[in-house]
Amino acid sequence: MSGWALRHAARSLLPRPGRVIGVATAALLLTLPVLDATRRTGWRADLRTVTTASVLVASVGAFLLAARYGARRPADRLSVRLAVGLCGTGLLAVGYLAAAQLYHRLVVPVAVDGALHALPGRGLALALLAGAFGVALGALWRQPAVLALLLAVLALAELSSRRSGVRVGPFSAAPAWLFGVGQPHDVPGCVSAVPAECVTWTYRHWPAGLVLAGGVLVAVLAAAGSAARRPGGAGGPVVSTGRAVDGGPGLDGGPAGCAEDQPHDAAGGPAAGRVVPGRRWYVWAVGLIVAGLALAPVVIGTGALHATGDLAEGIGTSATVGSVAELPMADAGRLAVFAIGPTEVRDCHAVSGDGTRVDLSPVLGTVRYGDSVSYRWVGTFGVPAPGRWTVACSGDEGEYLVAGSPQVGGLVGRLVEAPRPVGWLLGALPGLLVGGYTALARHRRTGQVDGE
């Protein structure tokens, strides 16, 4: 292949690398909140769990990118498309798995429950297999007859596996993926609505999960291919060769600039490689800001929970809201306030024997410890000197606990006790970057037009 063909293939696979990086970063940040969504209070994932989740995310991303690349039907042979697709998905999987390992060791360090063994290596192999499957489906999605034949082959493989006495076939393993059979005392698989269980069972029975997903996609794409060939218009399906106008989705599925925003060459057509964001990018920026402000406390709070070291839950001095808790401090240090159960705690402060007052510094996000009893971390005091201190908190009803501050490792340990504006800035940063990039690009384009 020539250098131009390689560049064309790479751009067809990853037309907007920034989008891929953004989606991968969001998936990485939201891994722990998703796994923790329906778990008991205080449940914490270990490194094997988050690595398994990262394997699945990388495999899904590899499949989607490869399927999209195959569906574009470039002029290259299928073997070339397969090679480029495997290289691209392999790089994606290696980069994402490596980033997940660093993230969960440095930013949100989680406990290491046993050796990982060959889990990352198997994850890379699974991502490559998903990429190859994606290229094949992408190349065949316009041929419903071939897709129907593929579905028939899978059904025949299932029948032959049953006749030969093989326990697991392409579809017969799907119940284990869905219902978790084989370990009747465990929570069922994906139907349990527990994301962590679904991740574990999907990886454990990944051939069934992959084949089941592939079978569904075969049926859906075959139906879509048949519908596209129905006589809906005189000219048949229209294939766009450029980006959509008026800020709508372009060929690559993302927001494109308005027609008047696209630079043109001397012949009047769009200039290659020069795309100016449309005004609708500001809507995307505002949406990202709103989503970031809502999700930042969730990400920081969940990360702090999983990055917490040993914590003696329930050990400390408790009191009812509206009353005081007295405790001696042998040295200067930090104290944490926990709301017990559904108690709402507010307006906490600590006072020393000589009248020195210290106000509570609230934590970012919601951090809950405990199992049968929930201890919600409200905030911390920085006690400047030893002595006897009195802590008072107000509220409606219930109890609160004053104890040693949790030891949270990694970068999230610094963020969880940072001032609230820091959390707001981190949440709004992606949207601010998109908005700033849009404004700068449009300003430069206006300057070029005025100069002409």
Short mmCIF file of N, CA and C in Angstrom, two decimals, residues 138-211:
data_model
loop_
_atom_site.label_atom_id
_atom_site.label_comp_id
_atom_site.label_asym_id
_atom_site.label_seq_id
_atom_site.Cartn_x
_atom_site.Cartn_y
_atom_site.Cartn_z
N GLY A 138 -19.28 -5.24 8.91
CA GLY A 138 -19.33 -3.97 8.21
C GLY A 138 -19.24 -4.13 6.71
N ALA A 139 -18.42 -5.08 6.27
CA ALA A 139 -18.27 -5.30 4.83
C ALA A 139 -19.48 -5.99 4.21
N LEU A 140 -20.25 -6.70 5.03
CA LEU A 140 -21.35 -7.49 4.50
C LEU A 140 -22.73 -6.91 4.77
N TRP A 141 -22.78 -5.78 5.46
CA TRP A 141 -24.09 -5.33 5.92
C TRP A 141 -25.02 -4.93 4.77
N ARG A 142 -24.45 -4.64 3.61
CA ARG A 142 -25.27 -4.29 2.44
C ARG A 142 -25.68 -5.54 1.65
N GLN A 143 -25.33 -6.71 2.15
CA GLN A 143 -25.66 -7.95 1.45
C GLN A 143 -26.50 -8.83 2.37
N PRO A 144 -27.80 -8.60 2.43
CA PRO A 144 -28.64 -9.35 3.38
C PRO A 144 -28.63 -10.85 3.14
N ALA A 145 -28.44 -11.27 1.91
CA ALA A 145 -28.42 -12.71 1.64
C ALA A 145 -27.22 -13.37 2.32
N VAL A 146 -26.07 -12.71 2.25
CA VAL A 146 -24.87 -13.25 2.90
C VAL A 146 -25.04 -13.26 4.41
N LEU A 147 -25.63 -12.19 4.95
CA LEU A 147 -25.84 -12.14 6.39
C LEU A 147 -26.82 -13.22 6.84
N ALA A 148 -27.86 -13.44 6.09
CA ALA A 148 -28.80 -14.51 6.43
C ALA A 148 -28.10 -15.86 6.38
N LEU A 149 -27.20 -16.04 5.40
CA LEU A 149 -26.43 -17.29 5.31
C LEU A 149 -25.54 -17.45 6.53
N LEU A 150 -24.93 -16.35 6.99
CA LEU A 150 -24.10 -16.42 8.18
C LEU A 150 -24.91 -16.83 9.40
N LEU A 151 -26.10 -16.29 9.53
CA LEU A 151 -26.97 -16.66 10.64
C LEU A 151 -27.35 -18.14 10.54
N ALA A 152 -27.58 -18.62 9.35
CA ALA A 152 -27.91 -20.03 9.18
C ALA A 152 -26.72 -20.92 9.55
N VAL A 153 -25.51 -20.49 9.21
CA VAL A 153 -24.32 -21.25 9.59
C VAL A 153 -24.19 -21.34 11.10
N LEU A 154 -24.46 -20.25 11.81
CA LEU A 154 -24.41 -20.27 13.26
C LEU A 154 -25.45 -21.23 13.84
N ALA A 155 -26.65 -21.24 13.25
CA ALA A 155 -27.68 -22.16 13.72
C ALA A 155 -27.27 -23.61 13.47
N LEU A 156 -26.69 -23.89 12.31
CA LEU A 156 -26.22 -25.24 12.03
C LEU A 156 -25.11 -25.65 12.99
N ALA A 157 -24.23 -24.71 13.34
CA ALA A 157 -23.17 -25.01 14.30
C ALA A 157 -23.75 -25.36 15.66
N GLU A 158 -24.83 -24.69 16.03
CA GLU A 158 -25.50 -25.01 17.30
C GLU A 158 -26.08 -26.42 17.26
N LEU A 159 -26.74 -26.77 16.15
CA LEU A 159 -27.34 -28.10 16.04
C LEU A 159 -26.27 -29.18 16.04
N SER A 160 -25.19 -28.96 15.32
CA SER A 160 -24.13 -29.96 15.26
C SER A 160 -23.44 -30.14 16.61
N SER A 161 -23.30 -29.04 17.37
CA SER A 161 -22.68 -29.16 18.68
C SER A 161 -23.56 -29.96 19.63
N ARG A 162 -24.86 -29.84 19.53
CA ARG A 162 -25.76 -30.62 20.38
C ARG A 162 -25.73 -32.09 20.01
N ARG A 163 -25.70 -32.39 18.70
CA ARG A 163 -25.69 -33.79 18.27
C ARG A 163 -24.38 -34.48 18.63
N SER A 164 -23.30 -33.74 18.62
CA SER A 164 -22.00 -34.33 18.94
C SER A 164 -21.74 -34.42 20.43
N GLY A 165 -22.66 -33.92 21.24
CA GLY A 165 -22.50 -34.02 22.68
C GLY A 165 -21.71 -32.88 23.30
N VAL A 166 -21.34 -31.88 22.52
CA VAL A 166 -20.62 -30.74 23.07
C VAL A 166 -21.58 -29.92 23.92
N ARG A 167 -21.14 -29.58 25.11
CA ARG A 167 -22.05 -28.92 26.06
C ARG A 167 -22.39 -27.50 25.64
N VAL A 168 -21.41 -26.76 25.12
CA VAL A 168 -21.60 -25.34 24.83
C VAL A 168 -21.48 -25.11 23.34
N GLY A 169 -22.54 -24.56 22.76
CA GLY A 169 -22.52 -24.18 21.36
C GLY A 169 -22.62 -22.68 21.22
N PRO A 170 -22.74 -22.18 19.99
CA PRO A 170 -22.80 -20.72 19.80
C PRO A 170 -23.93 -20.03 20.55
N PHE A 171 -25.08 -20.71 20.69
CA PHE A 171 -26.21 -20.08 21.36
C PHE A 171 -26.55 -20.72 22.70
N SER A 172 -26.20 -21.99 22.89
CA SER A 172 -26.59 -22.66 24.13
C SER A 172 -25.84 -22.12 25.33
N ALA A 173 -24.72 -21.44 25.12
CA ALA A 173 -24.00 -20.84 26.25
C ALA A 173 -24.61 -19.51 26.67
N ALA A 174 -25.53 -18.98 25.87
CA ALA A 174 -26.11 -17.68 26.20
C ALA A 174 -26.87 -17.67 27.52
N PRO A 175 -27.58 -18.76 27.92
CA PRO A 175 -28.23 -18.72 29.24
C PRO A 175 -27.25 -18.49 30.39
N ALA A 176 -26.04 -19.04 30.27
CA ALA A 176 -25.05 -18.78 31.32
C ALA A 176 -24.69 -17.30 31.37
N TRP A 177 -24.65 -16.68 30.21
CA TRP A 177 -24.34 -15.25 30.16
C TRP A 177 -25.49 -14.43 30.74
N LEU A 178 -26.73 -14.85 30.47
CA LEU A 178 -27.88 -14.08 30.92
C LEU A 178 -28.27 -14.40 32.37
N PHE A 179 -28.27 -15.70 32.71
CA PHE A 179 -28.84 -16.11 33.99
C PHE A 179 -27.80 -16.63 34.98
N GLY A 180 -26.56 -16.76 34.56
CA GLY A 180 -25.53 -17.18 35.50
C GLY A 180 -25.67 -18.62 35.95
N VAL A 181 -26.13 -19.52 35.11
CA VAL A 181 -26.27 -20.90 35.51
C VAL A 181 -24.88 -21.49 35.73
N GLY A 182 -24.82 -22.53 36.53
CA GLY A 182 -23.53 -23.13 36.86
C GLY A 182 -23.10 -22.80 38.26
N GLN A 183 -23.55 -21.69 38.77
CA GLN A 183 -23.28 -21.31 40.15
C GLN A 183 -24.60 -20.83 40.74
N PRO A 184 -25.48 -21.78 41.12
CA PRO A 184 -26.85 -21.40 41.50
C PRO A 184 -26.92 -20.53 42.74
N HIS A 185 -25.88 -20.53 43.56
CA HIS A 185 -25.93 -19.73 44.78
C HIS A 185 -25.49 -18.29 44.55
N ASP A 186 -24.95 -18.01 43.38
CA ASP A 186 -24.53 -16.64 43.08
C ASP A 186 -25.71 -15.84 42.54
N VAL A 187 -25.52 -14.52 42.53
CA VAL A 187 -26.50 -13.66 41.87
C VAL A 187 -26.47 -13.96 40.37
N PRO A 188 -27.63 -14.07 39.71
CA PRO A 188 -27.63 -14.39 38.27
C PRO A 188 -26.83 -13.38 37.46
N GLY A 189 -26.70 -13.70 36.17
CA GLY A 189 -25.86 -12.88 35.30
C GLY A 189 -26.47 -11.54 34.98
N CYS A 190 -26.59 -11.22 33.69
CA CYS A 190 -26.98 -9.88 33.29
C CYS A 190 -28.42 -9.54 33.66
N VAL A 191 -29.29 -10.55 33.82
CA VAL A 191 -30.68 -10.25 34.17
C VAL A 191 -30.80 -9.80 35.62
N SER A 192 -29.73 -9.91 36.39
CA SER A 192 -29.80 -9.45 37.78
C SER A 192 -29.79 -7.94 37.88
N ALA A 193 -29.53 -7.25 36.79
CA ALA A 193 -29.47 -5.78 36.74
C ALA A 193 -28.34 -5.24 37.61
N VAL A 194 -27.37 -6.08 37.94
CA VAL A 194 -26.18 -5.64 38.67
C VAL A 194 -25.04 -5.54 37.66
N PRO A 195 -24.58 -4.35 37.33
CA PRO A 195 -23.57 -4.23 36.27
C PRO A 195 -22.32 -5.05 36.52
N ALA A 196 -21.86 -5.11 37.78
CA ALA A 196 -20.65 -5.87 38.05
C ALA A 196 -20.84 -7.35 37.74
N GLU A 197 -22.01 -7.91 38.06
CA GLU A 197 -22.28 -9.31 37.76
C GLU A 197 -22.34 -9.54 36.26
N CYS A 198 -22.97 -8.62 35.55
CA CYS A 198 -23.07 -8.75 34.10
C CYS A 198 -21.69 -8.72 33.46
N VAL A 199 -20.83 -7.84 33.94
CA VAL A 199 -19.47 -7.76 33.40
C VAL A 199 -18.73 -9.07 33.65
N THR A 200 -18.85 -9.60 34.86
CA THR A 200 -18.13 -10.83 35.19
C THR A 200 -18.61 -12.00 34.33
N TRP A 201 -19.91 -12.16 34.20
CA TRP A 201 -20.44 -13.28 33.43
C TRP A 201 -20.19 -13.10 31.95
N THR A 202 -20.24 -11.88 31.47
CA THR A 202 -19.99 -11.66 30.05
C THR A 202 -18.56 -12.04 29.69
N TYR A 203 -17.63 -11.67 30.56
CA TYR A 203 -16.24 -12.05 30.26
C TYR A 203 -16.03 -13.55 30.43
N ARG A 204 -16.66 -14.13 31.45
CA ARG A 204 -16.47 -15.57 31.69
C ARG A 204 -17.04 -16.39 30.54
N HIS A 205 -18.13 -15.92 29.94
CA HIS A 205 -18.78 -16.63 28.84
C HIS A 205 -18.73 -15.77 27.58
N TRP A 206 -17.56 -15.18 27.32
CA TRP A 206 -17.48 -14.23 26.21
C TRP A 206 -17.77 -14.85 24.84
N PRO A 207 -17.50 -16.14 24.58
CA PRO A 207 -17.93 -16.63 23.26
C PRO A 207 -19.43 -16.53 23.08
N ALA A 208 -20.18 -16.88 24.13
CA ALA A 208 -21.64 -16.79 24.01
C ALA A 208 -22.08 -15.35 23.86
N GLY A 209 -21.48 -14.46 24.67
CA GLY A 209 -21.86 -13.06 24.57
C GLY A 209 -21.56 -12.48 23.20
N LEU A 210 -20.39 -12.81 22.66
CA LEU A 210 -20.01 -12.28 21.35
C LEU A 210 -20.90 -12.85 20.26
N VAL A 211 -21.16 -14.15 20.31
CA VAL A 211 -21.99 -14.77 19.28
C VAL A 211 -23.43 -14.28 19.38
#
